[in-house]
PDB file of C-alpha atoms in Angstrom:
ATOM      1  CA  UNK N1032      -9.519 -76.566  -8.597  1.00 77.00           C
ATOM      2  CA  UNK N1033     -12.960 -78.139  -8.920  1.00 78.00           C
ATOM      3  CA  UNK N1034     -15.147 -77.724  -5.763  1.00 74.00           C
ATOM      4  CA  UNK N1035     -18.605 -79.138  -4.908  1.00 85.00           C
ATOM      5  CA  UNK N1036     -20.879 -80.017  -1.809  1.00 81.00           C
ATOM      6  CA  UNK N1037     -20.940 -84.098  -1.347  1.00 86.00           C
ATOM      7  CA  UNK N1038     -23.037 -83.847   1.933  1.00 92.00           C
ATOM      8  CA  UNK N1039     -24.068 -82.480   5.141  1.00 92.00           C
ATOM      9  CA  UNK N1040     -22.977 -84.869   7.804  1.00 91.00           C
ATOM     10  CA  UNK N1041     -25.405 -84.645  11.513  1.00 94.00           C
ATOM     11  CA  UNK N1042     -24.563 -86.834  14.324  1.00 93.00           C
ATOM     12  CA  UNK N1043     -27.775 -88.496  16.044  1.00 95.00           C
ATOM     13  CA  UNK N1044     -29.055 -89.639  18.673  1.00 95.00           C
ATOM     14  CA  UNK N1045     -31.077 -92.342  16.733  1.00 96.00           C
ATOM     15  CA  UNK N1046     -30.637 -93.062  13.599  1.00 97.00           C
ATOM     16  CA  UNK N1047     -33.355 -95.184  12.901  1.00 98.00           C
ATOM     17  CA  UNK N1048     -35.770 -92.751  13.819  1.00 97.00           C
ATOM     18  CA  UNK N1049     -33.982 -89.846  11.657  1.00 97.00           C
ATOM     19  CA  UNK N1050     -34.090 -92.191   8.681  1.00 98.00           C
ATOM     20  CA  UNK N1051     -37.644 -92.651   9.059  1.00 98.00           C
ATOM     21  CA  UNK N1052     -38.434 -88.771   9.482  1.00 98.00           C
ATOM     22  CA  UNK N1053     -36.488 -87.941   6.227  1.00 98.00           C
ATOM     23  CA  UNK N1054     -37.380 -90.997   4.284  1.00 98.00           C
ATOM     24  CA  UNK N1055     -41.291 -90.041   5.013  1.00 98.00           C
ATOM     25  CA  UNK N1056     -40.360 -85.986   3.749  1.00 97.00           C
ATOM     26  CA  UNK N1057     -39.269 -88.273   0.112  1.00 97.00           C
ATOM     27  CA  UNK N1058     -35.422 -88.639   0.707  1.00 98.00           C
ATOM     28  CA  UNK N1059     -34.050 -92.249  -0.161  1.00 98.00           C
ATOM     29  CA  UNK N1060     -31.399 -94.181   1.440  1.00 98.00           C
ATOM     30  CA  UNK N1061     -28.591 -94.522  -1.150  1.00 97.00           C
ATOM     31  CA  UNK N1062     -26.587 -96.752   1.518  1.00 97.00           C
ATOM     32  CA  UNK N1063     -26.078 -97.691   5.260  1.00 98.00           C
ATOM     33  CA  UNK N1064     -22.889 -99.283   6.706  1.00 96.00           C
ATOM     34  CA  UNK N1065     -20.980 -99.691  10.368  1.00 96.00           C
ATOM     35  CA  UNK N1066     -17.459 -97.529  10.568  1.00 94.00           C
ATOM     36  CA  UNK N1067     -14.823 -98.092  12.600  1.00 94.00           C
ATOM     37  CA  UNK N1068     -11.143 -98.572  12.581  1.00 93.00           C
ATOM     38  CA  UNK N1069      -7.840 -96.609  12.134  1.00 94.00           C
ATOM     39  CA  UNK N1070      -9.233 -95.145   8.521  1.00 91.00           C
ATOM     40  CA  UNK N1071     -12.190 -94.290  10.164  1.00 91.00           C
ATOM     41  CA  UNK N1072      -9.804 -92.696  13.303  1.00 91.00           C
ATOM     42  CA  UNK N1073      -7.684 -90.950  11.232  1.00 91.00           C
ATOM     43  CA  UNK N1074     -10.353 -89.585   8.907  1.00 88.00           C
ATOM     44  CA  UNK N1075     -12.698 -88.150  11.474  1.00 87.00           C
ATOM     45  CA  UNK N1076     -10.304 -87.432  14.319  1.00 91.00           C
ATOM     46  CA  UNK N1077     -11.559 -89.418  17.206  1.00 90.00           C
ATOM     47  CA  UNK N1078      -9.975 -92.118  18.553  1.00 93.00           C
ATOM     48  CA  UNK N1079     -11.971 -95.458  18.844  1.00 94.00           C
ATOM     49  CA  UNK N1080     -14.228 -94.198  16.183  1.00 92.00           C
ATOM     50  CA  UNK N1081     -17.183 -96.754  15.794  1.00 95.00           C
ATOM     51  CA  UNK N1082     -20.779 -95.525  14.390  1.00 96.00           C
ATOM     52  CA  UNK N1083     -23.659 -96.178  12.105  1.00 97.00           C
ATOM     53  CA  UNK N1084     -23.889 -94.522   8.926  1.00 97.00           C
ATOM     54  CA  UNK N1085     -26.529 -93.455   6.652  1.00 98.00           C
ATOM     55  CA  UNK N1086     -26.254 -91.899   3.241  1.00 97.00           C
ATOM     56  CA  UNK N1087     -30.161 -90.095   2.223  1.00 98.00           C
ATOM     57  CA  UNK N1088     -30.129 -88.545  -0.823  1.00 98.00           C
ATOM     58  CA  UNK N1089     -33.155 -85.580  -1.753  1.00 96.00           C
ATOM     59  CA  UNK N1090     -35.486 -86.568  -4.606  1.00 95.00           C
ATOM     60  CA  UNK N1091     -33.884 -84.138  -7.075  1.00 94.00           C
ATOM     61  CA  UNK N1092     -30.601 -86.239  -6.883  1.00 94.00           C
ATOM     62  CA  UNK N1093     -28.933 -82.791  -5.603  1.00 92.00           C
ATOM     63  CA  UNK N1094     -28.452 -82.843  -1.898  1.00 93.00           C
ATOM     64  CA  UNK N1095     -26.937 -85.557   0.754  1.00 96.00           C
ATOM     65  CA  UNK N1096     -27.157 -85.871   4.067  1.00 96.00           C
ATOM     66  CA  UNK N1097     -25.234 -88.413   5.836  1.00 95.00           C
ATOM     67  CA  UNK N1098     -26.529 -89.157   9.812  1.00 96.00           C
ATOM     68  CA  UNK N1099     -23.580 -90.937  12.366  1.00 94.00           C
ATOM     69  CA  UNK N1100     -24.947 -92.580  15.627  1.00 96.00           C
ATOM     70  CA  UNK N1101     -21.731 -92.760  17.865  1.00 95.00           C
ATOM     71  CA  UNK N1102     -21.359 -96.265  19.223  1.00 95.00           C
ATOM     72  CA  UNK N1103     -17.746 -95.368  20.711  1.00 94.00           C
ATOM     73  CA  UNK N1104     -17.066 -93.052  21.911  1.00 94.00           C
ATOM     74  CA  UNK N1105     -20.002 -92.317  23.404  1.00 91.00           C
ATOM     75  CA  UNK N1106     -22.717 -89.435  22.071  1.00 90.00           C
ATOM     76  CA  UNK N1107     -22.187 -86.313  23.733  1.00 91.00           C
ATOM     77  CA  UNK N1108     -25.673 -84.543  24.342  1.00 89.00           C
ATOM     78  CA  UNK N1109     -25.723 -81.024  23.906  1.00 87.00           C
ATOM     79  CA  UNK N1110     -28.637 -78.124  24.387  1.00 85.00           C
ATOM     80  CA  UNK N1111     -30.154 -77.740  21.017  1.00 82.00           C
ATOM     81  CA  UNK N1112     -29.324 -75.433  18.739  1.00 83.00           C
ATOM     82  CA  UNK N1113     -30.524 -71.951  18.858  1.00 84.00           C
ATOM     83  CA  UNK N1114     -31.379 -70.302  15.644  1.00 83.00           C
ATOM     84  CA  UNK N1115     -28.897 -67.414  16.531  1.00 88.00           C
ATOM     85  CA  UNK N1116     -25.856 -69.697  17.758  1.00 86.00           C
ATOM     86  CA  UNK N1117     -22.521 -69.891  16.097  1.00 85.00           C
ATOM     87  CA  UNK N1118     -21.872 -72.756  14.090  1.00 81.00           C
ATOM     88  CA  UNK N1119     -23.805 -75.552  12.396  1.00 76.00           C
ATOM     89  CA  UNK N1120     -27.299 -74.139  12.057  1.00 77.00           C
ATOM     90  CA  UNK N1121     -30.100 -75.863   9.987  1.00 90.00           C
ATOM     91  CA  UNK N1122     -30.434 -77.983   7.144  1.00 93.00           C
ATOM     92  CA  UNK N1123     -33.323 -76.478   4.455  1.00 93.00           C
ATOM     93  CA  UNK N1124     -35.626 -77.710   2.119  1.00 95.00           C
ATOM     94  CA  UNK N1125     -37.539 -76.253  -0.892  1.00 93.00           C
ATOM     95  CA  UNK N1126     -41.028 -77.711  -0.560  1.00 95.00           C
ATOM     96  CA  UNK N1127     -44.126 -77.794  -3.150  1.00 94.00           C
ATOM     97  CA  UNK N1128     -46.334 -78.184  -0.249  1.00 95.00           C
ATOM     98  CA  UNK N1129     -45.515 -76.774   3.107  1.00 96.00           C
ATOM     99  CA  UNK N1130     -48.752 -78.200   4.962  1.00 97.00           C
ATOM    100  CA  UNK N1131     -47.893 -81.406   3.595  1.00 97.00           C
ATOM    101  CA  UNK N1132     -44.333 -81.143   4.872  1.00 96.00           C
ATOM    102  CA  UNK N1133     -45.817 -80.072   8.677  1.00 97.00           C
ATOM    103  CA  UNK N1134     -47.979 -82.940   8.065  1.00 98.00           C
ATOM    104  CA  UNK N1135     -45.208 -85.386   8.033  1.00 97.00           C
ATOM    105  CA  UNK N1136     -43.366 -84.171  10.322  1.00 97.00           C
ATOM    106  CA  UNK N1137     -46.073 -83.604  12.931  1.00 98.00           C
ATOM    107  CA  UNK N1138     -46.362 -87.645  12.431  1.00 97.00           C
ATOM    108  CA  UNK N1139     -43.104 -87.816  14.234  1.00 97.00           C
ATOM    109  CA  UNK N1140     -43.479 -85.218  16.725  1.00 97.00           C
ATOM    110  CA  UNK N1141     -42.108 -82.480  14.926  1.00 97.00           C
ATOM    111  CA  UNK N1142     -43.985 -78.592  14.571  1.00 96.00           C
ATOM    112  CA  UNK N1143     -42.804 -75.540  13.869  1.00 95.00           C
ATOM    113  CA  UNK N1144     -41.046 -73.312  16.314  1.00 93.00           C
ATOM    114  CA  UNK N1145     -43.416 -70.468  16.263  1.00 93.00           C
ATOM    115  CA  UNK N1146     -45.575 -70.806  13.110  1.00 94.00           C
ATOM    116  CA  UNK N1147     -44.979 -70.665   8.935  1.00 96.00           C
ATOM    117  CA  UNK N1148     -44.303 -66.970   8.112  1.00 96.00           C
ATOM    118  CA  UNK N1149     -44.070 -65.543   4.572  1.00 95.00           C
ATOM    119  CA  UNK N1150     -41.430 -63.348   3.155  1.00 93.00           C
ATOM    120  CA  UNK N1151     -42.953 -61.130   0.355  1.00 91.00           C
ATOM    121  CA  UNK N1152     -44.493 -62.483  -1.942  1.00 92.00           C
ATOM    122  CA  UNK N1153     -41.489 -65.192  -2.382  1.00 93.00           C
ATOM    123  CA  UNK N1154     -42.108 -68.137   0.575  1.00 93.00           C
ATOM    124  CA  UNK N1155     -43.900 -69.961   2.803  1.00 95.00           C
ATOM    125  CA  UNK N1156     -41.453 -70.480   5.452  1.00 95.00           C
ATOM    126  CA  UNK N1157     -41.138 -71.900   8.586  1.00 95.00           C
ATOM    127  CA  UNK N1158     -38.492 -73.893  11.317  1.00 95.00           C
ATOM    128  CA  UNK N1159     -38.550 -76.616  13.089  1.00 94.00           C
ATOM    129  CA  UNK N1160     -37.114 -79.246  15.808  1.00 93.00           C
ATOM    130  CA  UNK N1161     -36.243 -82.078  13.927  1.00 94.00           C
ATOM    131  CA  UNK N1162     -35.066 -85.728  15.230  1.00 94.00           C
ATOM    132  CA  UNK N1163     -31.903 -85.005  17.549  1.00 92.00           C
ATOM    133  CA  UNK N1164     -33.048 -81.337  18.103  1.00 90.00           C
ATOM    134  CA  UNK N1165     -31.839 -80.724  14.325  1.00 92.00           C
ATOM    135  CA  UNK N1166     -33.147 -77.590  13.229  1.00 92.00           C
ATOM    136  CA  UNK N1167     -34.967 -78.287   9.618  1.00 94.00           C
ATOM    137  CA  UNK N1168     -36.160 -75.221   7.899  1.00 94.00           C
ATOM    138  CA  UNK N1169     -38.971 -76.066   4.652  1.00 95.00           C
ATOM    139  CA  UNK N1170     -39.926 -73.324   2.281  1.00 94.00           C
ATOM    140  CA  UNK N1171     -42.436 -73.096   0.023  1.00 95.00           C
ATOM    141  CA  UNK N1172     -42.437 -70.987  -3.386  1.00 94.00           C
ATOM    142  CA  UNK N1173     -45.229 -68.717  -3.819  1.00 95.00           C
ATOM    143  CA  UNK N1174     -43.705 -68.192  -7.454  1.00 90.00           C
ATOM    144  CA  UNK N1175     -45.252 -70.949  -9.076  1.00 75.00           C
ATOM    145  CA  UNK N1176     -43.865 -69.831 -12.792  1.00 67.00           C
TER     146      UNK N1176
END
C-alpha cells in the first residue's frame, strides 16, 4: 500500500483572514469552493454539512493546508489550544528568515508566545497564536550548508 500526506485540514473562524495570514508567509491558493450536500455529509460526518473551503499550498509544492469555515452547522468555539493538550497541536514551518516570518505575522496580530529560542546550534525557533488561535510554529536553520 502506497501512503502519503495530501493535507492538514483546520476549521476557522474566518477564512478570509487565515488566507490572508498564510498567503502573506508565501503560501498560494491552489483553489477555493462552497461544500455542502449528502457527499459532503457522508464524507465528513456531520449532518447539514455546508462550509467554505480553501486549498493553500507551501512554496516548495510539498505541504497543503486546507481551512473550512462552518456555515451549518454552526462553528463551535473552543479554548485554544495548549501546547501540552492531546490532540491536534500545531502546524510548522521551516523558515529562511525567522524575523521576517514574525514580521508578517505581527502585521496580522500575531507574536510569539514567549519569545524565539534556539536549540543547539540547529534552529531558531519559536510558537505562535495564529488566526483562529491555531498554533503555528516557524523554525529557522542555523545550518546554512
Amino acid at each position: 500500500m502506497t501512503i502519503r500526506l495530501e493535507n492538514v485540514g483546520i476549521a476557522v473562524r474566518d477564512i478570509e483572514a487565515t488566507i490572508a495570514f498564510f498567503t502573506d508567509l508565501g503560501l498560494t491558493v491552489l483553489g477555493r469552493d462552497t461544500v455542502s450536500g449528502e457527499w459532503a455529509d457522508t464524507a465528513v460526518g456531520l449532518d447539514g454539512n455546508h462550509a467554505k473551503i480553501a486549498v493553500l499550498q507551501t512554496p516548495d509544492g510539498d505541504g497543503q493546508l486546507e481551512l473550512f469555515e462552518y456555515i451549518h452547522p454552526d462553528a463551535i468555539e473552543t479554548e485554544p489550544t495548549l501546547p501540552n493538550e492531546i490532540g491536534m497541536h500545531r502546524v510548522a514551518f521551516s523558515v529562511d528568515d525567522i524575523d521576517e516570518a514574525l514580521a508578517i505575522a505581527a502585521r496580522h496580530g500575531c507574536h510569539p508566545l514567549r519569545g524565539v529560542a534556539t536549540y543547539g546550534d540547529v534552529y531558531k525557533l519559536t510558537y505562535l497564536r495564529g488566526p483562529s488561535g491555531i498554533i503555528v510554529m516557524f523554525a529557522e536553520s542555523l545550518r546554512k550548508d
